[in-house]
PDB file of N, CA and C in Angstrom:
ATOM      1  N   PHE A1086     103.458  62.799  54.919  1.00  0.00           N
ATOM      2  CA  PHE A1086     103.327  61.909  56.058  1.00  0.00           C
ATOM      3  C   PHE A1086     103.414  60.476  55.582  1.00  0.00           C
ATOM      4  N   ARG A1087     103.896  59.620  56.435  1.00  0.00           N
ATOM      5  CA  ARG A1087     104.067  58.216  56.103  1.00  0.00           C
ATOM      6  C   ARG A1087     103.462  57.388  57.229  1.00  0.00           C
ATOM      7  N   THR A1088     102.771  56.302  56.884  1.00  0.00           N
ATOM      8  CA  THR A1088     102.236  55.382  57.883  1.00  0.00           C
ATOM      9  C   THR A1088     103.144  54.173  57.954  1.00  0.00           C
ATOM     10  N   ILE A1089     103.532  53.798  59.167  1.00  0.00           N
ATOM     11  CA  ILE A1089     104.397  52.643  59.379  1.00  0.00           C
ATOM     12  C   ILE A1089     103.617  51.612  60.178  1.00  0.00           C
ATOM     13  N   SER A1090     103.556  50.381  59.669  1.00  0.00           N
ATOM     14  CA  SER A1090     102.854  49.304  60.370  1.00  0.00           C
ATOM     15  C   SER A1090     103.858  48.337  60.968  1.00  0.00           C
ATOM     16  N   LEU A1091     103.718  48.077  62.250  1.00  0.00           N
ATOM     17  CA  LEU A1091     104.559  47.121  62.953  1.00  0.00           C
ATOM     18  C   LEU A1091     103.654  46.173  63.730  1.00  0.00           C
ATOM     19  N   ALA A1092     103.639  44.907  63.359  1.00  0.00           N
ATOM     20  CA  ALA A1092     102.845  43.891  64.057  1.00  0.00           C
ATOM     21  C   ALA A1092     101.407  44.347  64.276  1.00  0.00           C
ATOM     22  N   GLY A1093     100.788  44.886  63.232  1.00  0.00           N
ATOM     23  CA  GLY A1093      99.388  45.271  63.320  1.00  0.00           C
ATOM     24  C   GLY A1093      99.126  46.624  63.950  1.00  0.00           C
ATOM     25  N   VAL A1094     100.174  47.375  64.318  1.00  0.00           N
ATOM     26  CA  VAL A1094     100.015  48.697  64.925  1.00  0.00           C
ATOM     27  C   VAL A1094     100.412  49.741  63.894  1.00  0.00           C
ATOM     28  N   ASN A1095      99.534  50.708  63.675  1.00  0.00           N
ATOM     29  CA  ASN A1095      99.843  51.787  62.728  1.00  0.00           C
ATOM     30  C   ASN A1095     100.307  53.024  63.472  1.00  0.00           C
ATOM     31  N   ASN A1096     101.415  53.573  63.048  1.00  0.00           N
ATOM     32  CA  ASN A1096     101.935  54.821  63.592  1.00  0.00           C
ATOM     33  C   ASN A1096     102.172  55.776  62.437  1.00  0.00           C
ATOM     34  N   ARG A1097     101.774  57.024  62.606  1.00  0.00           N
ATOM     35  CA  ARG A1097     101.985  58.020  61.554  1.00  0.00           C
ATOM     36  C   ARG A1097     103.140  58.915  61.952  1.00  0.00           C
ATOM     37  N   PHE A1098     103.982  59.208  60.973  1.00  0.00           N
ATOM     38  CA  PHE A1098     105.141  60.056  61.196  1.00  0.00           C
ATOM     39  C   PHE A1098     105.237  61.073  60.074  1.00  0.00           C
ATOM     40  N   ALA A1099     105.801  62.210  60.374  1.00  0.00           N
ATOM     41  CA  ALA A1099     106.078  63.219  59.361  1.00  0.00           C
ATOM     42  C   ALA A1099     107.510  63.036  58.881  1.00  0.00           C
ATOM     43  N   ILE A1100     107.698  63.135  57.589  1.00  0.00           N
ATOM     44  CA  ILE A1100     109.028  63.054  56.987  1.00  0.00           C
ATOM     45  C   ILE A1100     109.412  64.468  56.543  1.00  0.00           C
ATOM     46  N   ILE A1101     110.509  64.961  57.077  1.00  0.00           N
ATOM     47  CA  ILE A1101     111.024  66.269  56.690  1.00  0.00           C
ATOM     48  C   ILE A1101     112.360  66.044  55.999  1.00  0.00           C
ATOM     49  N   SER A1102     112.469  66.533  54.775  1.00  0.00           N
ATOM     50  CA  SER A1102     113.718  66.365  54.037  1.00  0.00           C
ATOM     51  C   SER A1102     114.121  67.699  53.429  1.00  0.00           C
ATOM     52  N   GLY A1103     115.390  67.818  53.149  1.00  0.00           N
ATOM     53  CA  GLY A1103     115.885  69.052  52.564  1.00  0.00           C
ATOM     54  C   GLY A1103     117.321  68.910  52.119  1.00  0.00           C
ATOM     55  N   THR A1104     117.898  70.028  51.731  1.00  0.00           N
ATOM     56  CA  THR A1104     119.280  70.081  51.279  1.00  0.00           C
ATOM     57  C   THR A1104     119.961  71.273  51.937  1.00  0.00           C
ATOM     58  N   TYR A1105     121.105  71.014  52.549  1.00  0.00           N
ATOM     59  CA  TYR A1105     121.905  72.071  53.168  1.00  0.00           C
ATOM     60  C   TYR A1105     122.993  72.503  52.196  1.00  0.00           C
ATOM     61  N   PHE A1106     123.160  73.821  52.053  1.00  0.00           N
ATOM     62  CA  PHE A1106     124.283  74.346  51.278  1.00  0.00           C
ATOM     63  C   PHE A1106     124.619  75.741  51.778  1.00  0.00           C
ATOM     64  N   SER A1107     125.822  76.152  51.498  1.00  0.00           N
ATOM     65  CA  SER A1107     126.309  77.458  51.913  1.00  0.00           C
ATOM     66  C   SER A1107     126.423  78.357  50.690  1.00  0.00           C
ATOM     67  N   LEU A1108     125.936  79.583  50.802  1.00  0.00           N
ATOM     68  CA  LEU A1108     126.020  80.509  49.670  1.00  0.00           C
ATOM     69  C   LEU A1108     127.445  80.958  49.380  1.00  0.00           C
ATOM     70  N   ASP A1109     128.277  81.059  50.427  1.00  0.00           N
ATOM     71  CA  ASP A1109     129.634  81.551  50.205  1.00  0.00           C
ATOM     72  C   ASP A1109     130.694  80.448  50.164  1.00  0.00           C
ATOM     73  N   GLN A1110     130.287  79.209  50.413  1.00  0.00           N
ATOM     74  CA  GLN A1110     131.191  78.065  50.295  1.00  0.00           C
ATOM     75  C   GLN A1110     130.457  76.984  49.488  1.00  0.00           C
ATOM     76  N   ALA A1111     130.448  77.152  48.183  1.00  0.00           N
ATOM     77  CA  ALA A1111     129.605  76.342  47.304  1.00  0.00           C
ATOM     78  C   ALA A1111     129.786  74.831  47.461  1.00  0.00           C
ATOM     79  N   THR A1112     130.965  74.375  47.808  1.00  0.00           N
ATOM     80  CA  THR A1112     131.184  72.938  47.924  1.00  0.00           C
ATOM     81  C   THR A1112     130.902  72.410  49.323  1.00  0.00           C
ATOM     82  N   ARG A1113     130.643  73.293  50.267  1.00  0.00           N
ATOM     83  CA  ARG A1113     130.393  72.867  51.656  1.00  0.00           C
ATOM     84  C   ARG A1113     128.967  72.335  51.778  1.00  0.00           C
ATOM     85  N   ARG A1114     128.830  71.058  52.137  1.00  0.00           N
ATOM     86  CA  ARG A1114     127.522  70.410  52.254  1.00  0.00           C
ATOM     87  C   ARG A1114     127.333  69.679  53.577  1.00  0.00           C
ATOM     88  N   ASP A1115     128.325  69.728  54.457  1.00  0.00           N
ATOM     89  CA  ASP A1115     128.239  68.968  55.710  1.00  0.00           C
ATOM     90  C   ASP A1115     127.675  69.832  56.834  1.00  0.00           C
ATOM     91  N   ALA A1116     126.688  69.277  57.524  1.00  0.00           N
ATOM     92  CA  ALA A1116     126.069  69.975  58.651  1.00  0.00           C
ATOM     93  C   ALA A1116     125.362  68.949  59.527  1.00  0.00           C
ATOM     94  N   ARG A1117     125.005  69.378  60.729  1.00  0.00           N
ATOM     95  CA  ARG A1117     124.161  68.576  61.609  1.00  0.00           C
ATOM     96  C   ARG A1117     122.819  69.276  61.692  1.00  0.00           C
ATOM     97  N   ILE A1118     121.751  68.502  61.451  1.00  0.00           N
ATOM     98  CA  ILE A1118     120.383  69.007  61.553  1.00  0.00           C
ATOM     99  C   ILE A1118     119.735  68.285  62.730  1.00  0.00           C
ATOM    100  N   SER A1119     119.266  69.039  63.710  1.00  0.00           N
ATOM    101  CA  SER A1119     118.646  68.457  64.902  1.00  0.00           C
ATOM    102  C   SER A1119     117.257  69.047  65.088  1.00  0.00           C
ATOM    103  N   VAL A1120     116.372  68.253  65.699  1.00  0.00           N
ATOM    104  CA  VAL A1120     115.034  68.725  66.022  1.00  0.00           C
ATOM    105  C   VAL A1120     114.794  68.505  67.507  1.00  0.00           C
ATOM    106  N   VAL A1121     114.388  69.585  68.183  1.00  0.00           N
ATOM    107  CA  VAL A1121     114.135  69.561  69.627  1.00  0.00           C
ATOM    108  C   VAL A1121     112.643  69.801  69.854  1.00  0.00           C
ATOM    109  N   ARG A1122     112.019  68.977  70.696  1.00  0.00           N
ATOM    110  CA  ARG A1122     110.608  69.148  71.051  1.00  0.00           C
ATOM    111  C   ARG A1122     110.494  70.317  72.031  1.00  0.00           C
ATOM    112  N   ALA A1123     109.611  71.255  71.753  1.00  0.00           N
ATOM    113  CA  ALA A1123     109.496  72.474  72.559  1.00  0.00           C
ATOM    114  C   ALA A1123     109.011  72.196  73.981  1.00  0.00           C
ATOM    115  N   SER A1124     108.150  71.223  74.175  1.00  0.00           N
ATOM    116  CA  SER A1124     107.542  70.998  75.489  1.00  0.00           C
ATOM    117  C   SER A1124     108.532  70.568  76.562  1.00  0.00           C
ATOM    118  N   ASP A1125     109.591  69.844  76.168  1.00  0.00           N
ATOM    119  CA  ASP A1125     110.546  69.351  77.173  1.00  0.00           C
ATOM    120  C   ASP A1125     112.008  69.497  76.755  1.00  0.00           C
ATOM    121  N   ASN A1126     112.259  70.176  75.635  1.00  0.00           N
ATOM    122  CA  ASN A1126     113.617  70.388  75.108  1.00  0.00           C
ATOM    123  C   ASN A1126     114.362  69.093  74.817  1.00  0.00           C
ATOM    124  N   ALA A1127     113.635  68.020  74.551  1.00  0.00           N
ATOM    125  CA  ALA A1127     114.258  66.739  74.206  1.00  0.00           C
ATOM    126  C   ALA A1127     114.635  66.725  72.726  1.00  0.00           C
ATOM    127  N   VAL A1128     115.820  66.212  72.423  1.00  0.00           N
ATOM    128  CA  VAL A1128     116.228  66.026  71.030  1.00  0.00           C
ATOM    129  C   VAL A1128     115.451  64.832  70.492  1.00  0.00           C
ATOM    130  N   VAL A1129     114.617  65.074  69.488  1.00  0.00           N
ATOM    131  CA  VAL A1129     113.767  64.027  68.913  1.00  0.00           C
ATOM    132  C   VAL A1129     114.502  63.299  67.796  1.00  0.00           C
ATOM    133  N   ASN A1130     115.300  64.034  67.030  1.00  0.00           N
ATOM    134  CA  ASN A1130     116.049  63.437  65.932  1.00  0.00           C
ATOM    135  C   ASN A1130     117.229  64.347  65.620  1.00  0.00           C
ATOM    136  N   SER A1131     118.335  63.741  65.218  1.00  0.00           N
ATOM    137  CA  SER A1131     119.517  64.492  64.840  1.00  0.00           C
ATOM    138  C   SER A1131     120.254  63.698  63.771  1.00  0.00           C
ATOM    139  N   VAL A1132     120.529  64.343  62.650  1.00  0.00           N
ATOM    140  CA  VAL A1132     121.187  63.654  61.534  1.00  0.00           C
ATOM    141  C   VAL A1132     122.299  64.532  60.982  1.00  0.00           C
ATOM    142  N   ARG A1133     123.225  63.898  60.288  1.00  0.00           N
ATOM    143  CA  ARG A1133     124.249  64.611  59.518  1.00  0.00           C
ATOM    144  C   ARG A1133     123.802  64.626  58.065  1.00  0.00           C
ATOM    145  N   THR A1134     124.042  65.713  57.404  1.00  0.00           N
ATOM    146  CA  THR A1134     123.734  65.777  55.980  1.00  0.00           C
ATOM    147  C   THR A1134     124.714  64.904  55.204  1.00  0.00           C
ATOM    148  N   ASP A1135     124.306  64.491  54.018  1.00  0.00           N
ATOM    149  CA  ASP A1135     125.226  63.794  53.128  1.00  0.00           C
ATOM    150  C   ASP A1135     126.315  64.796  52.748  1.00  0.00           C
ATOM    151  N   PRO A1136     127.597  64.483  52.983  1.00  0.00           N
ATOM    152  CA  PRO A1136     128.653  65.478  52.756  1.00  0.00           C
ATOM    153  C   PRO A1136     128.837  65.875  51.292  1.00  0.00           C
ATOM    154  N   LYS A1137     128.345  65.077  50.363  1.00  0.00           N
ATOM    155  CA  LYS A1137     128.492  65.419  48.946  1.00  0.00           C
ATOM    156  C   LYS A1137     127.280  66.164  48.398  1.00  0.00           C
ATOM    157  N   SER A1138     126.073  65.731  48.804  1.00  0.00           N
ATOM    158  CA  SER A1138     124.856  66.339  48.252  1.00  0.00           C
ATOM    159  C   SER A1138     124.207  67.343  49.196  1.00  0.00           C
ATOM    160  N   GLY A1139     124.481  67.243  50.505  1.00  0.00           N
ATOM    161  CA  GLY A1139     123.846  68.108  51.485  1.00  0.00           C
ATOM    162  C   GLY A1139     122.447  67.670  51.880  1.00  0.00           C
ATOM    163  N   LYS A1140     121.986  66.550  51.335  1.00  0.00           N
ATOM    164  CA  LYS A1140     120.620  66.082  51.604  1.00  0.00           C
ATOM    165  C   LYS A1140     120.505  65.473  52.998  1.00  0.00           C
ATOM    166  N   TYR A1141     119.301  65.619  53.563  1.00  0.00           N
ATOM    167  CA  TYR A1141     119.002  65.022  54.868  1.00  0.00           C
ATOM    168  C   TYR A1141     117.531  64.646  54.918  1.00  0.00           C
ATOM    169  N   GLU A1142     117.196  63.751  55.851  1.00  0.00           N
ATOM    170  CA  GLU A1142     115.814  63.343  56.072  1.00  0.00           C
ATOM    171  C   GLU A1142     115.614  63.079  57.556  1.00  0.00           C
ATOM    172  N   LEU A1143     114.527  63.619  58.103  1.00  0.00           N
ATOM    173  CA  LEU A1143     114.180  63.450  59.505  1.00  0.00           C
ATOM    174  C   LEU A1143     112.792  62.833  59.601  1.00  0.00           C
ATOM    175  N   VAL A1144     112.581  61.953  60.570  1.00  0.00           N
ATOM    176  CA  VAL A1144     111.281  61.355  60.833  1.00  0.00           C
ATOM    177  C   VAL A1144     110.832  61.840  62.202  1.00  0.00           C
ATOM    178  N   LEU A1145     109.627  62.441  62.255  1.00  0.00           N
ATOM    179  CA  LEU A1145     109.137  63.051  63.491  1.00  0.00           C
ATOM    180  C   LEU A1145     107.693  62.646  63.771  1.00  0.00           C
ATOM    181  N   PRO A1146     107.346  62.495  65.053  1.00  0.00           N
ATOM    182  CA  PRO A1146     105.942  62.267  65.390  1.00  0.00           C
ATOM    183  C   PRO A1146     105.160  63.582  65.296  1.00  0.00           C
ATOM    184  N   PRO A1147     103.947  63.552  64.758  1.00  0.00           N
ATOM    185  CA  PRO A1147     103.142  64.771  64.667  1.00  0.00           C
ATOM    186  C   PRO A1147     102.540  65.146  66.018  1.00  0.00           C
ATOM    187  N   GLY A1148     101.909  66.314  66.054  1.00  0.00           N
ATOM    188  CA  GLY A1148     101.212  66.748  67.250  1.00  0.00           C
ATOM    189  C   GLY A1148     102.086  67.477  68.243  1.00  0.00           C
ATOM    190  N   ASN A1149     103.198  68.036  67.793  1.00  0.00           N
ATOM    191  CA  ASN A1149     104.117  68.730  68.691  1.00  0.00           C
ATOM    192  C   ASN A1149     104.644  70.008  68.048  1.00  0.00           C
ATOM    193  N   ASP A1150     105.149  70.893  68.899  1.00  0.00           N
ATOM    194  CA  ASP A1150     105.899  72.065  68.454  1.00  0.00           C
ATOM    195  C   ASP A1150     107.374  71.713  68.551  1.00  0.00           C
ATOM    196  N   TYR A1151     108.143  72.146  67.563  1.00  0.00           N
ATOM    197  CA  TYR A1151     109.552  71.778  67.487  1.00  0.00           C
ATOM    198  C   TYR A1151     110.424  72.983  67.170  1.00  0.00           C
ATOM    199  N   THR A1152     111.726  72.805  67.374  1.00  0.00           N
ATOM    200  CA  THR A1152     112.740  73.733  66.886  1.00  0.00           C
ATOM    201  C   THR A1152     113.725  72.936  66.043  1.00  0.00           C
ATOM    202  N   LEU A1153     113.925  73.372  64.807  1.00  0.00           N
ATOM    203  CA  LEU A1153     114.906  72.766  63.903  1.00  0.00           C
ATOM    204  C   LEU A1153     116.191  73.563  64.050  1.00  0.00           C
ATOM    205  N   ILE A1154     117.301  72.869  64.308  1.00  0.00           N
ATOM    206  CA  ILE A1154     118.594  73.521  64.548  1.00  0.00           C
ATOM    207  C   ILE A1154     119.584  73.064  63.484  1.00  0.00           C
ATOM    208  N   VAL A1155     120.227  74.027  62.834  1.00  0.00           N
ATOM    209  CA  VAL A1155     121.221  73.730  61.803  1.00  0.00           C
ATOM    210  C   VAL A1155     122.580  74.209  62.303  1.00  0.00           C
ATOM    211  N   GLU A1156     123.546  73.280  62.338  1.00  0.00           N
ATOM    212  CA  GLU A1156     124.916  73.593  62.744  1.00  0.00           C
ATOM    213  C   GLU A1156     125.846  73.129  61.632  1.00  0.00           C
ATOM    214  N   GLY A1157     126.566  74.054  61.037  1.00  0.00           N
ATOM    215  CA  GLY A1157     127.456  73.625  59.969  1.00  0.00           C
ATOM    216  C   GLY A1157     128.339  74.732  59.442  1.00  0.00           C
ATOM    217  N   GLY A1158     129.442  74.316  58.858  1.00  0.00           N
ATOM    218  CA  GLY A1158     130.332  75.227  58.157  1.00  0.00           C
ATOM    219  C   GLY A1158     131.014  76.269  59.010  1.00  0.00           C
ATOM    220  N   GLY A1159     131.022  76.079  60.319  1.00  0.00           N
ATOM    221  CA  GLY A1159     131.630  77.076  61.184  1.00  0.00           C
ATOM    222  C   GLY A1159     130.781  78.326  61.341  1.00  0.00           C
ATOM    223  N   TYR A1160     129.533  78.275  60.878  1.00  0.00           N
ATOM    224  CA  TYR A1160     128.627  79.408  60.992  1.00  0.00           C
ATOM    225  C   TYR A1160     127.945  79.419  62.353  1.00  0.00           C
ATOM    226  N   VAL A1161     127.349  80.538  62.685  1.00  0.00           N
ATOM    227  CA  VAL A1161     126.529  80.640  63.883  1.00  0.00           C
ATOM    228  C   VAL A1161     125.352  79.681  63.711  1.00  0.00           C
ATOM    229  N   THR A1162     125.007  78.966  64.771  1.00  0.00           N
ATOM    230  CA  THR A1162     123.889  78.021  64.731  1.00  0.00           C
ATOM    231  C   THR A1162     122.601  78.757  64.374  1.00  0.00           C
ATOM    232  N   HIS A1163     121.802  78.129  63.495  1.00  0.00           N
ATOM    233  CA  HIS A1163     120.532  78.703  63.065  1.00  0.00           C
ATOM    234  C   HIS A1163     119.398  77.838  63.585  1.00  0.00           C
ATOM    235  N   ALA A1164     118.327  78.450  64.108  1.00  0.00           N
ATOM    236  CA  ALA A1164     117.184  77.708  64.639  1.00  0.00           C
ATOM    237  C   ALA A1164     115.884  78.291  64.100  1.00  0.00           C
ATOM    238  N   GLU A1165     114.944  77.403  63.794  1.00  0.00           N
ATOM    239  CA  GLU A1165     113.613  77.794  63.324  1.00  0.00           C
ATOM    240  C   GLU A1165     112.576  76.982  64.083  1.00  0.00           C
ATOM    241  N   GLU A1166     111.530  77.635  64.583  1.00  0.00           N
ATOM    242  CA  GLU A1166     110.442  76.936  65.260  1.00  0.00           C
ATOM    243  C   GLU A1166     109.361  76.568  64.260  1.00  0.00           C
ATOM    244  N   PHE A1167     108.727  75.414  64.471  1.00  0.00           N
ATOM    245  CA  PHE A1167     107.618  74.986  63.621  1.00  0.00           C
ATOM    246  C   PHE A1167     106.729  74.033  64.403  1.00  0.00           C
ATOM    247  N   SER A1168     105.517  73.816  63.885  1.00  0.00           N
ATOM    248  CA  SER A1168     104.554  72.905  64.504  1.00  0.00           C
ATOM    249  C   SER A1168     104.126  71.855  63.495  1.00  0.00           C
ATOM    250  N   LEU A1169     103.914  70.642  63.987  1.00  0.00           N
ATOM    251  CA  LEU A1169     103.331  69.574  63.173  1.00  0.00           C
ATOM    252  C   LEU A1169     101.970  69.263  63.772  1.00  0.00           C
ATOM    253  N   PRO A1170     100.895  69.422  63.009  1.00  0.00           N
ATOM    254  CA  PRO A1170      99.574  69.148  63.560  1.00  0.00           C
ATOM    255  C   PRO A1170      99.384  67.673  63.880  1.00  0.00           C
ATOM    256  N   ASP A1171      98.501  67.407  64.816  1.00  0.00           N
ATOM    257  CA  ASP A1171      98.157  66.022  65.175  1.00  0.00           C
ATOM    258  C   ASP A1171      97.374  65.410  64.016  1.00  0.00           C
ATOM    259  N   LEU A1172      97.617  64.152  63.740  1.00  0.00           N
ATOM    260  CA  LEU A1172      96.954  63.479  62.619  1.00  0.00           C
ATOM    261  C   LEU A1172      95.789  62.614  63.058  1.00  0.00           C
ATOM    262  N   ALA A1173      95.321  62.788  64.256  1.00  0.00           N
ATOM    263  CA  ALA A1173      94.249  61.951  64.805  1.00  0.00           C
ATOM    264  C   ALA A1173      92.975  62.027  63.999  1.00  0.00           C
TER     265      ALA A1173
END
């Protein structure tokens, strides 16, 4: 978790990072990683991986249930649900 201060206001965010790669296409590193908030299906963050390294980083507010969606390489879209606890 990271704390960000703006004009005397502190906000806490979760940083999620990772690396995308394909087992059957070793050089393929490009994908779109999106996070959708479960309560209203709003896209909270969406990034493209670095096409050379496959690395990505997402910043999310805690206290919500989410779905992480991976789209890449012409594969079927993959989704995983997860929760970030409230940091209050």
